[in-house]
JSON list of C-alpha atoms in Angstrom, two decimals:
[
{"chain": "X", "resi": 1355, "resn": "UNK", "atom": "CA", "xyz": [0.00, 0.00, 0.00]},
{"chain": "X", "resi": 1356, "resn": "UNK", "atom": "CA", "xyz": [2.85, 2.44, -0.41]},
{"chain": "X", "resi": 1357, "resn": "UNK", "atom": "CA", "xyz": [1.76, 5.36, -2.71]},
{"chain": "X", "resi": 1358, "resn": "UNK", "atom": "CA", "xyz": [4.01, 6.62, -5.59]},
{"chain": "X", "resi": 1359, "resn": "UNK", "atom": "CA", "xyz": [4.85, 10.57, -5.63]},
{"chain": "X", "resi": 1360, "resn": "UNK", "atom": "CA", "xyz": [3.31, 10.61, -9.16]},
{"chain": "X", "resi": 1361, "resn": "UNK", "atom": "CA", "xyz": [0.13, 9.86, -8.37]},
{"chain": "X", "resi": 1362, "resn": "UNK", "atom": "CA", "xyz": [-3.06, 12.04, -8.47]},
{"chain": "X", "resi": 1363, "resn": "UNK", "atom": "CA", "xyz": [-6.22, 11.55, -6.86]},
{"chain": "X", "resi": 1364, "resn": "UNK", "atom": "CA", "xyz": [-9.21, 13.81, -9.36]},
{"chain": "X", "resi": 1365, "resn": "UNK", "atom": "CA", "xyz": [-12.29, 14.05, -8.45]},
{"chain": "X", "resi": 1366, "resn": "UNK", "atom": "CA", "xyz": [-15.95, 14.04, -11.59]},
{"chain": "X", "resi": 1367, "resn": "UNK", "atom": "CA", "xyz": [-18.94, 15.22, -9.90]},
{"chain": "X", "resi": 1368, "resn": "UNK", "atom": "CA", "xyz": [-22.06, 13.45, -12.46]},
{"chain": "X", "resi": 1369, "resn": "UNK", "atom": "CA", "xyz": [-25.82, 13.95, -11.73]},
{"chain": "X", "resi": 1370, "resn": "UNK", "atom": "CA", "xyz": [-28.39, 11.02, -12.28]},
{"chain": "X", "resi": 1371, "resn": "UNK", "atom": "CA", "xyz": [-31.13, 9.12, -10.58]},
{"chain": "X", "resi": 1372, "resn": "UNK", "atom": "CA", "xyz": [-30.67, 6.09, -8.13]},
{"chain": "X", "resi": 1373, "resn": "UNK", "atom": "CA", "xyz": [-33.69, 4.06, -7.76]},
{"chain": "X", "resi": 1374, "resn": "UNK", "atom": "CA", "xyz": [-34.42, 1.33, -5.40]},
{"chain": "X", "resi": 1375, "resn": "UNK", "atom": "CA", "xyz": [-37.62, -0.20, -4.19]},
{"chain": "X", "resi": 1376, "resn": "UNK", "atom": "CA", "xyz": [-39.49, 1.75, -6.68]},
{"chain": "X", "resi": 1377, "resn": "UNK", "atom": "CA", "xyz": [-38.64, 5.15, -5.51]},
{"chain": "X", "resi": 1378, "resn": "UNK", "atom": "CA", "xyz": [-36.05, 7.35, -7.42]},
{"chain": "X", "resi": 1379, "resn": "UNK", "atom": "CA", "xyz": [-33.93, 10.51, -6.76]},
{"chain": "X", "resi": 1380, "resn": "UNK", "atom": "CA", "xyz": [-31.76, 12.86, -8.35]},
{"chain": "X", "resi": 1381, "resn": "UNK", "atom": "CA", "xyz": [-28.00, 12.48, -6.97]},
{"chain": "X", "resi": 1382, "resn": "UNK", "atom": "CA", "xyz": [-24.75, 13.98, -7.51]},
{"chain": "X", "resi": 1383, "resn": "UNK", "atom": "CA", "xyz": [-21.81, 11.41, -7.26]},
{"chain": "X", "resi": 1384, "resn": "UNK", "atom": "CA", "xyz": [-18.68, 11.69, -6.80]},
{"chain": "X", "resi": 1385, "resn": "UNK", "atom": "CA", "xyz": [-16.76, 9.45, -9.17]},
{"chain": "X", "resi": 1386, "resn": "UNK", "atom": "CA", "xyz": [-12.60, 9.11, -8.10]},
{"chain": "X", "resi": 1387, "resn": "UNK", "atom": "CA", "xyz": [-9.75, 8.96, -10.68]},
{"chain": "X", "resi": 1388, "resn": "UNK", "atom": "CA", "xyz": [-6.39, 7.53, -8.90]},
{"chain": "X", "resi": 1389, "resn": "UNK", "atom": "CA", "xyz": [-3.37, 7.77, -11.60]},
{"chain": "X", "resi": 1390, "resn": "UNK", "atom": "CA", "xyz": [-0.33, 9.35, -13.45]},
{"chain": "X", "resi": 1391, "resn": "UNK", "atom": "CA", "xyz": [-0.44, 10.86, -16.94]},
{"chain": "X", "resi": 1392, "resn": "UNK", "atom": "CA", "xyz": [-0.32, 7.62, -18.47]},
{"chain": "X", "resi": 1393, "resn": "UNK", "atom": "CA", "xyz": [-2.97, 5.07, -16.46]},
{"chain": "X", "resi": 1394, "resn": "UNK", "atom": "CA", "xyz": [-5.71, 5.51, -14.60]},
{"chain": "X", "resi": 1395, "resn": "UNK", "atom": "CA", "xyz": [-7.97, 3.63, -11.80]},
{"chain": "X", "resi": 1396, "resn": "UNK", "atom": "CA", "xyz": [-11.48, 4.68, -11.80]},
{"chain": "X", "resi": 1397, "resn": "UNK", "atom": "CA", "xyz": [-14.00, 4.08, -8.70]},
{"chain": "X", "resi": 1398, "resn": "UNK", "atom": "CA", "xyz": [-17.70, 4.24, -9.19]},
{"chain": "X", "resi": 1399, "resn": "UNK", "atom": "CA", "xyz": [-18.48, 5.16, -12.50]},
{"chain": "X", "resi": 1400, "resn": "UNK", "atom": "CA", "xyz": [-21.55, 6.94, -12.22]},
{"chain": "X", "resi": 1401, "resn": "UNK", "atom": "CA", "xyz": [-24.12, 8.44, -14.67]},
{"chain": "X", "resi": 1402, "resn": "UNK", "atom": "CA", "xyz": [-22.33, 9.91, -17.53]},
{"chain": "X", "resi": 1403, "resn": "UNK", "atom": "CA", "xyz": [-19.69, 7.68, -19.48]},
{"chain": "X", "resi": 1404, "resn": "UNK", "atom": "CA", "xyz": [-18.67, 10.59, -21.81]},
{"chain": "X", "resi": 1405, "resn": "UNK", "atom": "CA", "xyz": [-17.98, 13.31, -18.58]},
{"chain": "X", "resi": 1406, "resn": "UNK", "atom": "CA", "xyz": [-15.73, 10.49, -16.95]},
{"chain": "X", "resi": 1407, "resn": "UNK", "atom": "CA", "xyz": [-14.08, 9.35, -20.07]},
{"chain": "X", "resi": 1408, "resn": "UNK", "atom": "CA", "xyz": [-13.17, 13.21, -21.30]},
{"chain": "X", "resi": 1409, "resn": "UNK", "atom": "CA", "xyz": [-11.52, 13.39, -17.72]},
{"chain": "X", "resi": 1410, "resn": "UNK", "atom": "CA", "xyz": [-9.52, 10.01, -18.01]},
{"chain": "X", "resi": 1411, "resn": "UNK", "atom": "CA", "xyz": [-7.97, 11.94, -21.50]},
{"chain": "X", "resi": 1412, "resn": "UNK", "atom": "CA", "xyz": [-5.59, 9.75, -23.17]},
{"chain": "X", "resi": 1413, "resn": "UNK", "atom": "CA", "xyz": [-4.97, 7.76, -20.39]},
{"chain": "X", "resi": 1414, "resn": "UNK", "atom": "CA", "xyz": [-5.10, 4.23, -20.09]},
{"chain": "X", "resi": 1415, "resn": "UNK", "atom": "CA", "xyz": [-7.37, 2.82, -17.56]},
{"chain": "X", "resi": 1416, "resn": "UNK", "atom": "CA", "xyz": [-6.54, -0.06, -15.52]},
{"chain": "X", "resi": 1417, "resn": "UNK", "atom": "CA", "xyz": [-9.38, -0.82, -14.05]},
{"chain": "X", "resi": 1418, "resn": "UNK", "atom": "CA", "xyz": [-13.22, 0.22, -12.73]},
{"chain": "X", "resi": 1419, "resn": "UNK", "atom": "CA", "xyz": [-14.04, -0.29, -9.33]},
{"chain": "X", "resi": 1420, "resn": "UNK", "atom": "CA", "xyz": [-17.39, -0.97, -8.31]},
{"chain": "X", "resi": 1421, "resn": "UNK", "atom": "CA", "xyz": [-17.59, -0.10, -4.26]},
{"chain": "X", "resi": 1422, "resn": "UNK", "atom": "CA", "xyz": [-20.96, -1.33, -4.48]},
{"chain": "X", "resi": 1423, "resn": "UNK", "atom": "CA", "xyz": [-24.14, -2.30, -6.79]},
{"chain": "X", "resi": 1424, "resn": "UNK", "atom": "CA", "xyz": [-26.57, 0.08, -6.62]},
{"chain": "X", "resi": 1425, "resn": "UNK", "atom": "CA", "xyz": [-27.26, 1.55, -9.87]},
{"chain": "X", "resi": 1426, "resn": "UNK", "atom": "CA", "xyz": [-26.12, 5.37, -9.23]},
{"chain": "X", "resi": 1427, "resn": "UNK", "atom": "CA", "xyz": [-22.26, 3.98, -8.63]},
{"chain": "X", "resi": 1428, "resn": "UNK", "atom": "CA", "xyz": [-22.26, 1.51, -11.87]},
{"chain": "X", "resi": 1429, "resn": "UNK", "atom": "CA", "xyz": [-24.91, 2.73, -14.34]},
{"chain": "X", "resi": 1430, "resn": "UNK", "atom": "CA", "xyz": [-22.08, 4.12, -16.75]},
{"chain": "X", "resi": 1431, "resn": "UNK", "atom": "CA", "xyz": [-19.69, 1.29, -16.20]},
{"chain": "X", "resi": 1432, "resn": "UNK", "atom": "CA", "xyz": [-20.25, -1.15, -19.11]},
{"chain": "X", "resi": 1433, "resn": "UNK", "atom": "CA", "xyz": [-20.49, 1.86, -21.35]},
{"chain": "X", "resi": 1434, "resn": "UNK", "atom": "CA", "xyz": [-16.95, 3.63, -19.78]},
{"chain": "X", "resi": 1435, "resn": "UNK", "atom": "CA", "xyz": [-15.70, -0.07, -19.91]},
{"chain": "X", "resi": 1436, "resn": "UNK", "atom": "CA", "xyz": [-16.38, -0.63, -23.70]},
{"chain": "X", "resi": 1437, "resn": "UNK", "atom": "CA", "xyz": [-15.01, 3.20, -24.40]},
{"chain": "X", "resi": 1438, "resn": "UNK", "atom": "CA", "xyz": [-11.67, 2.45, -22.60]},
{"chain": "X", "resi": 1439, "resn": "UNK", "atom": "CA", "xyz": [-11.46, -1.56, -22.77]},
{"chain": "X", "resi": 1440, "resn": "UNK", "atom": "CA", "xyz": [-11.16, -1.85, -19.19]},
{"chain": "X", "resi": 1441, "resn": "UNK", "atom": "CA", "xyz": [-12.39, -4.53, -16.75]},
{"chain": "X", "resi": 1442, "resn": "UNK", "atom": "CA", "xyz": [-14.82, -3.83, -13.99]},
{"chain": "X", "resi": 1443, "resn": "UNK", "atom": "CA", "xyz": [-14.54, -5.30, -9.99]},
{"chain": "X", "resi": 1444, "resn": "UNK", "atom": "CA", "xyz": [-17.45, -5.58, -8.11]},
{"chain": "X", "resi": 1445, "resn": "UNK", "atom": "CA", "xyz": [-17.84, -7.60, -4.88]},
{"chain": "X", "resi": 1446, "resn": "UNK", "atom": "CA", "xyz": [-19.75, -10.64, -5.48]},
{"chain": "X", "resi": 1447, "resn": "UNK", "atom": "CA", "xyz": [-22.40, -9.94, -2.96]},
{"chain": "X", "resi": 1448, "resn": "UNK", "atom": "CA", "xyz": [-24.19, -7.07, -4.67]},
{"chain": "X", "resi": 1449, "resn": "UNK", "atom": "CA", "xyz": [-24.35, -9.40, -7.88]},
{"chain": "X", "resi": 1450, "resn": "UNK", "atom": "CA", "xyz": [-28.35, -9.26, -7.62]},
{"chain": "X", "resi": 1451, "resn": "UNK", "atom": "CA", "xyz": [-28.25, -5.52, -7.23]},
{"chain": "X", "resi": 1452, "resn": "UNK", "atom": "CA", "xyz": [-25.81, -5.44, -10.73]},
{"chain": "X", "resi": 1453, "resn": "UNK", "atom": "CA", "xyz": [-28.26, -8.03, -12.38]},
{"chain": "X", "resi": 1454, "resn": "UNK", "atom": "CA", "xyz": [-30.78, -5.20, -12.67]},
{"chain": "X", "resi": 1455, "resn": "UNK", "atom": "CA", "xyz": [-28.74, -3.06, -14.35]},
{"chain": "X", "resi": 1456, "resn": "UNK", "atom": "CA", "xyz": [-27.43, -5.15, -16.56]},
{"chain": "X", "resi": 1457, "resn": "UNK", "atom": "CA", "xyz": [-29.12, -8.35, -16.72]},
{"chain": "X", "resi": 1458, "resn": "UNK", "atom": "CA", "xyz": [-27.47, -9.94, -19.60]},
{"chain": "X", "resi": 1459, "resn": "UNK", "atom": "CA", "xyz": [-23.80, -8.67, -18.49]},
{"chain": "X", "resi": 1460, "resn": "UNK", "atom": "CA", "xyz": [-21.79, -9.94, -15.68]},
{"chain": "X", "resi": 1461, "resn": "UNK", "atom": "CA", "xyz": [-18.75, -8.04, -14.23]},
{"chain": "X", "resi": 1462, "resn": "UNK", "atom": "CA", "xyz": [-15.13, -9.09, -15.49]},
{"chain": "X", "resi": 1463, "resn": "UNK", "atom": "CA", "xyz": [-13.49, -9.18, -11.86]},
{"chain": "X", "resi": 1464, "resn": "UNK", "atom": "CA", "xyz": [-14.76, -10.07, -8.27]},
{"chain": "X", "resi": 1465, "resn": "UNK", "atom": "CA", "xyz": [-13.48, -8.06, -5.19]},
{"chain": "X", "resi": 1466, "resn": "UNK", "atom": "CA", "xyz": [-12.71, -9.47, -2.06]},
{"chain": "X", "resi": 1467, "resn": "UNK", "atom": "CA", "xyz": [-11.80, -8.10, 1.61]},
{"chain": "X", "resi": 1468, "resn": "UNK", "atom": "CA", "xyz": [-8.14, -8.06, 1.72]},
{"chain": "X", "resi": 1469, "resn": "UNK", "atom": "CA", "xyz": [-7.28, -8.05, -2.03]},
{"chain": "X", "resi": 1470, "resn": "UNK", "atom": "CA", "xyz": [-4.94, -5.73, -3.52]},
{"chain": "X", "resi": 1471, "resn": "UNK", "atom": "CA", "xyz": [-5.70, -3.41, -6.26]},
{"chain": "X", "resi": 1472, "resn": "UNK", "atom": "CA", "xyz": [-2.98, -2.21, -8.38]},
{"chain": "X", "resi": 1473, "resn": "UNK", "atom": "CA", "xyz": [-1.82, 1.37, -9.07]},
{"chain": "X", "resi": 1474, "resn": "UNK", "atom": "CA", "xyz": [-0.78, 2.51, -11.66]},
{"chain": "X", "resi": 1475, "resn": "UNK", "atom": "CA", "xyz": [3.09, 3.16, -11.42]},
{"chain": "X", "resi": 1476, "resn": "UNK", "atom": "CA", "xyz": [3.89, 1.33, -8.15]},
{"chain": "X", "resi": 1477, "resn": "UNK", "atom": "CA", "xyz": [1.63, 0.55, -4.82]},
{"chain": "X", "resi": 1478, "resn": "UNK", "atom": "CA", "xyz": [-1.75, -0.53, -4.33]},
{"chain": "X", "resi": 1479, "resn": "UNK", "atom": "CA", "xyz": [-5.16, -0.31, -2.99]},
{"chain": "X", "resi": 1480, "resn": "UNK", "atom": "CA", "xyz": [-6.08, -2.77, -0.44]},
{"chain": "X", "resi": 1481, "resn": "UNK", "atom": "CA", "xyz": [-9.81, -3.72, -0.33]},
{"chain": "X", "resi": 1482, "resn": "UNK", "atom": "CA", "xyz": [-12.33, -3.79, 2.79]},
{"chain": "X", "resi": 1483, "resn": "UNK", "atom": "CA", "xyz": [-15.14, -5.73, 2.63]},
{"chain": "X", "resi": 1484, "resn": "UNK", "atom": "CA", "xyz": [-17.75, -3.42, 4.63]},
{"chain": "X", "resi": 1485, "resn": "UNK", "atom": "CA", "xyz": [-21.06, -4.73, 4.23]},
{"chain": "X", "resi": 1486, "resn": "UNK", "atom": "CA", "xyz": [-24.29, -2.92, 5.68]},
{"chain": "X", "resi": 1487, "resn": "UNK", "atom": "CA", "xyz": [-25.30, 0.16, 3.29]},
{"chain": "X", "resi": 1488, "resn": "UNK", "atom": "CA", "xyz": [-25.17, -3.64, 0.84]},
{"chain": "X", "resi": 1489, "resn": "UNK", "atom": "CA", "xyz": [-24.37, -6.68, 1.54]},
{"chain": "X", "resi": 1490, "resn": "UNK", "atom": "CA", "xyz": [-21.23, -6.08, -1.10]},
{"chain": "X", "resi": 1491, "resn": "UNK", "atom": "CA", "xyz": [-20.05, -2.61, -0.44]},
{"chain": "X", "resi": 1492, "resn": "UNK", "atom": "CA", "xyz": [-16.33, -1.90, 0.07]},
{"chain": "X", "resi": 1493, "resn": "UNK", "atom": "CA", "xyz": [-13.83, 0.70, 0.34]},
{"chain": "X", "resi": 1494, "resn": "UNK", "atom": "CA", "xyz": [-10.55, 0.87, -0.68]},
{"chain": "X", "resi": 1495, "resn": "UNK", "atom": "CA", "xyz": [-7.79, 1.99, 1.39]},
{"chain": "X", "resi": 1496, "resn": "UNK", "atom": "CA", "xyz": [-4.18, 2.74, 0.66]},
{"chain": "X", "resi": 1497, "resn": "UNK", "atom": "CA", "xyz": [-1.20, 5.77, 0.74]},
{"chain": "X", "resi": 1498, "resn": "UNK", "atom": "CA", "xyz": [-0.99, 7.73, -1.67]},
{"chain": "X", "resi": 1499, "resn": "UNK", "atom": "CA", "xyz": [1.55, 10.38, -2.16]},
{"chain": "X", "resi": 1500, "resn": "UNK", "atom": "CA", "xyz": [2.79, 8.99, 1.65]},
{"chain": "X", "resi": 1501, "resn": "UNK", "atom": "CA", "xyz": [-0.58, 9.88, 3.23]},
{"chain": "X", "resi": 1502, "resn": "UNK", "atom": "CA", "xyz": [-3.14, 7.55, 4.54]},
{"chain": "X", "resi": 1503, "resn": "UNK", "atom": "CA", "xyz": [-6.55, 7.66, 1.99]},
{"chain": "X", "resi": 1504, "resn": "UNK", "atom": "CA", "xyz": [-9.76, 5.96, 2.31]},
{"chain": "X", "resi": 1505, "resn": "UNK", "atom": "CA", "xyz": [-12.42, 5.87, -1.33]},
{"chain": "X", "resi": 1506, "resn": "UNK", "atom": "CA", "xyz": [-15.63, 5.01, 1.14]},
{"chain": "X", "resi": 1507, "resn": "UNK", "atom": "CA", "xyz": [-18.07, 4.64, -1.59]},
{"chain": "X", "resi": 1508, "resn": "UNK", "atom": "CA", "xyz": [-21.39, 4.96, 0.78]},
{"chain": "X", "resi": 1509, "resn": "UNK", "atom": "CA", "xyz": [-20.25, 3.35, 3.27]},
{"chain": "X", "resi": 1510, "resn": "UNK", "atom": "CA", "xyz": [-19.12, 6.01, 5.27]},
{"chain": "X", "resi": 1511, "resn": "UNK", "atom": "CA", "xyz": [-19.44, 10.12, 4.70]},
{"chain": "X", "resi": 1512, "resn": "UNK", "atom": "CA", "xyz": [-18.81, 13.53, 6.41]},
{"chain": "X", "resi": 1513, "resn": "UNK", "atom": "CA", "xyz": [-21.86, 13.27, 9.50]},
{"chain": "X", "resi": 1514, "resn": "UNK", "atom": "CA", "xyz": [-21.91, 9.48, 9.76]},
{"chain": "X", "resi": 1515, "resn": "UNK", "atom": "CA", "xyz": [-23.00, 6.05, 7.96]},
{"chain": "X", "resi": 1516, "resn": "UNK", "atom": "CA", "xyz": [-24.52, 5.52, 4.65]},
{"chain": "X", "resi": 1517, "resn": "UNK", "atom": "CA", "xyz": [-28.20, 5.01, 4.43]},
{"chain": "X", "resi": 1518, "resn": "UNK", "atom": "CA", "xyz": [-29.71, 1.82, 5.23]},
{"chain": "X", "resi": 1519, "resn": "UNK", "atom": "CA", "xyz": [-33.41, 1.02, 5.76]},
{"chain": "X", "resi": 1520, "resn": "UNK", "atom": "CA", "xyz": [-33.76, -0.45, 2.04]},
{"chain": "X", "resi": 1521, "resn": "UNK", "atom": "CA", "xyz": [-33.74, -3.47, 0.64]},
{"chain": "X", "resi": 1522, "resn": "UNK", "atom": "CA", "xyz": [-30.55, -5.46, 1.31]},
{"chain": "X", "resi": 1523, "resn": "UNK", "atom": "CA", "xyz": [-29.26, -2.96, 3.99]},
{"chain": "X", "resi": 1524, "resn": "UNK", "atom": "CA", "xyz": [-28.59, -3.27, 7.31]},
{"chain": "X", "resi": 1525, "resn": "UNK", "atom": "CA", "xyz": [-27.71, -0.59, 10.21]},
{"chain": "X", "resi": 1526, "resn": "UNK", "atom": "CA", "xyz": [-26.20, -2.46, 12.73]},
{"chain": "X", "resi": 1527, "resn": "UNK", "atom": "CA", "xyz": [-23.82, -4.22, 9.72]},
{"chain": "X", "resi": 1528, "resn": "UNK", "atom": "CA", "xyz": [-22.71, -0.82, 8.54]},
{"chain": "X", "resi": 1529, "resn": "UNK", "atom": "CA", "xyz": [-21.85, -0.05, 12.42]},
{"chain": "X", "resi": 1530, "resn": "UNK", "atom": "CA", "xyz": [-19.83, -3.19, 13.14]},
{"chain": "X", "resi": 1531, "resn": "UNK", "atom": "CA", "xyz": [-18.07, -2.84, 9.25]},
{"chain": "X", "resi": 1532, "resn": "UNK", "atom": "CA", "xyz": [-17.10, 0.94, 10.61]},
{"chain": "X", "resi": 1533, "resn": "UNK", "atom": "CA", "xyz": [-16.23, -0.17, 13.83]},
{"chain": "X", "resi": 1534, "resn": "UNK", "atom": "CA", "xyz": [-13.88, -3.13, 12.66]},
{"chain": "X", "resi": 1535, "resn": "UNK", "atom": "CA", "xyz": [-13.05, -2.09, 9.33]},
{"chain": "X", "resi": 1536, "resn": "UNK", "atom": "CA", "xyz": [-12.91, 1.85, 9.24]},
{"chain": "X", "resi": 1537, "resn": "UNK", "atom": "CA", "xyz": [-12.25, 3.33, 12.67]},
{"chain": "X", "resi": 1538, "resn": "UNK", "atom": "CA", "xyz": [-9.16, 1.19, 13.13]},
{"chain": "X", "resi": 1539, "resn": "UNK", "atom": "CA", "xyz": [-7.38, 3.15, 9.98]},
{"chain": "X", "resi": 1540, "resn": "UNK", "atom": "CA", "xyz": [-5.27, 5.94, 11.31]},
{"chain": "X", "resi": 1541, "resn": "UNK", "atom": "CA", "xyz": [-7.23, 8.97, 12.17]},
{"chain": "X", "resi": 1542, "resn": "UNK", "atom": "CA", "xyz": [-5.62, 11.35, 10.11]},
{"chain": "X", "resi": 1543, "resn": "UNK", "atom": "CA", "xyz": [-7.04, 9.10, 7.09]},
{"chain": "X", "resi": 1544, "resn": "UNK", "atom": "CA", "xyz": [-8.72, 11.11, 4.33]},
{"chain": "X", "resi": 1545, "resn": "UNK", "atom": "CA", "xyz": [-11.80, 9.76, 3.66]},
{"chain": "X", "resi": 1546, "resn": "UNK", "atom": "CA", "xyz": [-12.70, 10.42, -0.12]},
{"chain": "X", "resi": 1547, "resn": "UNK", "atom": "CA", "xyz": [-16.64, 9.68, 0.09]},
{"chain": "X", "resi": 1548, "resn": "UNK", "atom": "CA", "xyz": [-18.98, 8.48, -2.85]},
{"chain": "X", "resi": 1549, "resn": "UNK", "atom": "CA", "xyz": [-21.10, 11.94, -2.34]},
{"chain": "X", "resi": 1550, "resn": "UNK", "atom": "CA", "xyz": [-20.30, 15.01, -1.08]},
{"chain": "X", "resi": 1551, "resn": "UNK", "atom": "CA", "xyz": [-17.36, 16.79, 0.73]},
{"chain": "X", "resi": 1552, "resn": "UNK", "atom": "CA", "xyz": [-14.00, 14.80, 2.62]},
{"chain": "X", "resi": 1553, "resn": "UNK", "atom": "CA", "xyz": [-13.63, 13.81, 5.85]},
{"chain": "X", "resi": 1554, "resn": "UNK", "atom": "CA", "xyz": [-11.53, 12.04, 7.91]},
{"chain": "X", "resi": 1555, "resn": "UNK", "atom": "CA", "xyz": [-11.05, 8.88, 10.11]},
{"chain": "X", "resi": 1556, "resn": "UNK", "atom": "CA", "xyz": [-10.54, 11.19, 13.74]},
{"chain": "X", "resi": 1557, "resn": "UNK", "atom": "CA", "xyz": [-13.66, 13.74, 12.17]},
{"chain": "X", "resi": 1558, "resn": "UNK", "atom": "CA", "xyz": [-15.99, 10.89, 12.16]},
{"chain": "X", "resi": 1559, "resn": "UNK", "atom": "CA", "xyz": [-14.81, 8.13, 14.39]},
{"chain": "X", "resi": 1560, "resn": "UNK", "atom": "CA", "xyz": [-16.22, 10.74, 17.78]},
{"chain": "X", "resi": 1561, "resn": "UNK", "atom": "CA", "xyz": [-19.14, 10.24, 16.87]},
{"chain": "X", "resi": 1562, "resn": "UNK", "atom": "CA", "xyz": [-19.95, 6.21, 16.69]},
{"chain": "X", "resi": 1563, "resn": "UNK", "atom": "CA", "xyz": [-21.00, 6.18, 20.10]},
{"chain": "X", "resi": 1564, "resn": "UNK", "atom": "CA", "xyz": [-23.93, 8.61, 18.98]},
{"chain": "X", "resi": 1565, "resn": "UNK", "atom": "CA", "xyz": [-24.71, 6.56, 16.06]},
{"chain": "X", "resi": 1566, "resn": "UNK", "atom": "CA", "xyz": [-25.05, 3.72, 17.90]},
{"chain": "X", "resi": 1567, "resn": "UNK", "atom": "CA", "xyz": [-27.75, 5.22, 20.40]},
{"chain": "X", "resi": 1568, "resn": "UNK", "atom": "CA", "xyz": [-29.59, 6.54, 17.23]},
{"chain": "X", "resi": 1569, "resn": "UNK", "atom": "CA", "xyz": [-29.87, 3.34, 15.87]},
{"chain": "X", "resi": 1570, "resn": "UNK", "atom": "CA", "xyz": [-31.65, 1.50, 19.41]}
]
């Protein structure tokens, strides 16, 4: 998990719907480019395959991270994929919430807690397996640049957990996945969220305690 100095974290803002249980709102996500000039890593490609590709460039793109299956984080995957030629990762567990998106279309790679994504130039991404906003949702954790970086996907934002009370979440999973997963990171972790602003490890990790007495 060592970073490289010529790495770059960017960050695409696109606006879509997410849908689930028959209800449907308008999002902004935030969809994470990790790379150098020549290769790129892309997490969560949301909404708009022709925004994310103009802001890959010329680069080649190593890979599409999925850090979960709901449709707002991989609705412009297969098209980005077939634009760039690059694989997509998803965790296995959210393979129902995939199927309907794409139905017909599985996803090249499988992602599993502890597995090491490669960066491009040197280092790597190590993946956490931090189920609760889905059963498959992860986050990806690594140093980049010699600080400590979390990509959280919705698993973890500035003010608290991701949402859960819909189908296939779960509240006290997302607690025990921060808990053992998140809060154990080094505080001064930047947390790179899959909407809205940064935070960090230390910012968020006061205020479990109070997220656990909102959730009896």
């Amino acid at each position: 998990m060592t970073g490289n100095a010529g790495l770059r974290v960017d960050r695409v803002i696109t606006r879509g719907d997410f849908t689930l249980d028959g209800q449907t709102f308008t999002v902004d996500n935030n969809v994470w480019l990790v790379g150098n000039d020549q290769e790129v890593l892309v997490i969560d490609a949301a909404h708009d395959p022709s925004v994310i590709a103009a802001a890959v460039g010329t680069r080649v793109v190593t890979s599409i991270i999925a850090t979960h299956g709901h449709n707002d984080h991989i609705n412009a995957a297969a098209e980005l994929a077939d634009l760039v030629r690059a694989p997509i990762a998803l965790h296995p567990a959210d393979v129902m919430l995939w199927r309907t998106i794409y139905p017909h279309r599985a996803p090249d790679r499988s992602l599993a807690d502890g597995q090491l994504v490669g960066l491009p130039g040197g280092g790597s991404l190590r993946v956490l397996h931090t189920p609760g906003h889905s059963p498959g949702g992860i986050c990806l954790f690594g140093e980049l640049t010699g600080e400590p970086v979390l990509f959280s996907g919705d698993t973890l934002f500035r003010g608290g957990p991701g949402a859960t009370g819909r189908s296939y979440s779960d509240f006290p999973t997302i607690l025990a996945s921060i808990r053992t997963q998140l809060l154990t990171l080094p505080a001064n972790t930047v947390v790179h969220t899959g909407h809205g602003d940064d935070t960090t490890i230390g910012e968020e990790g006061v205020d479990y305690d109070d997220w656990v007495r909102r959730g009896r």
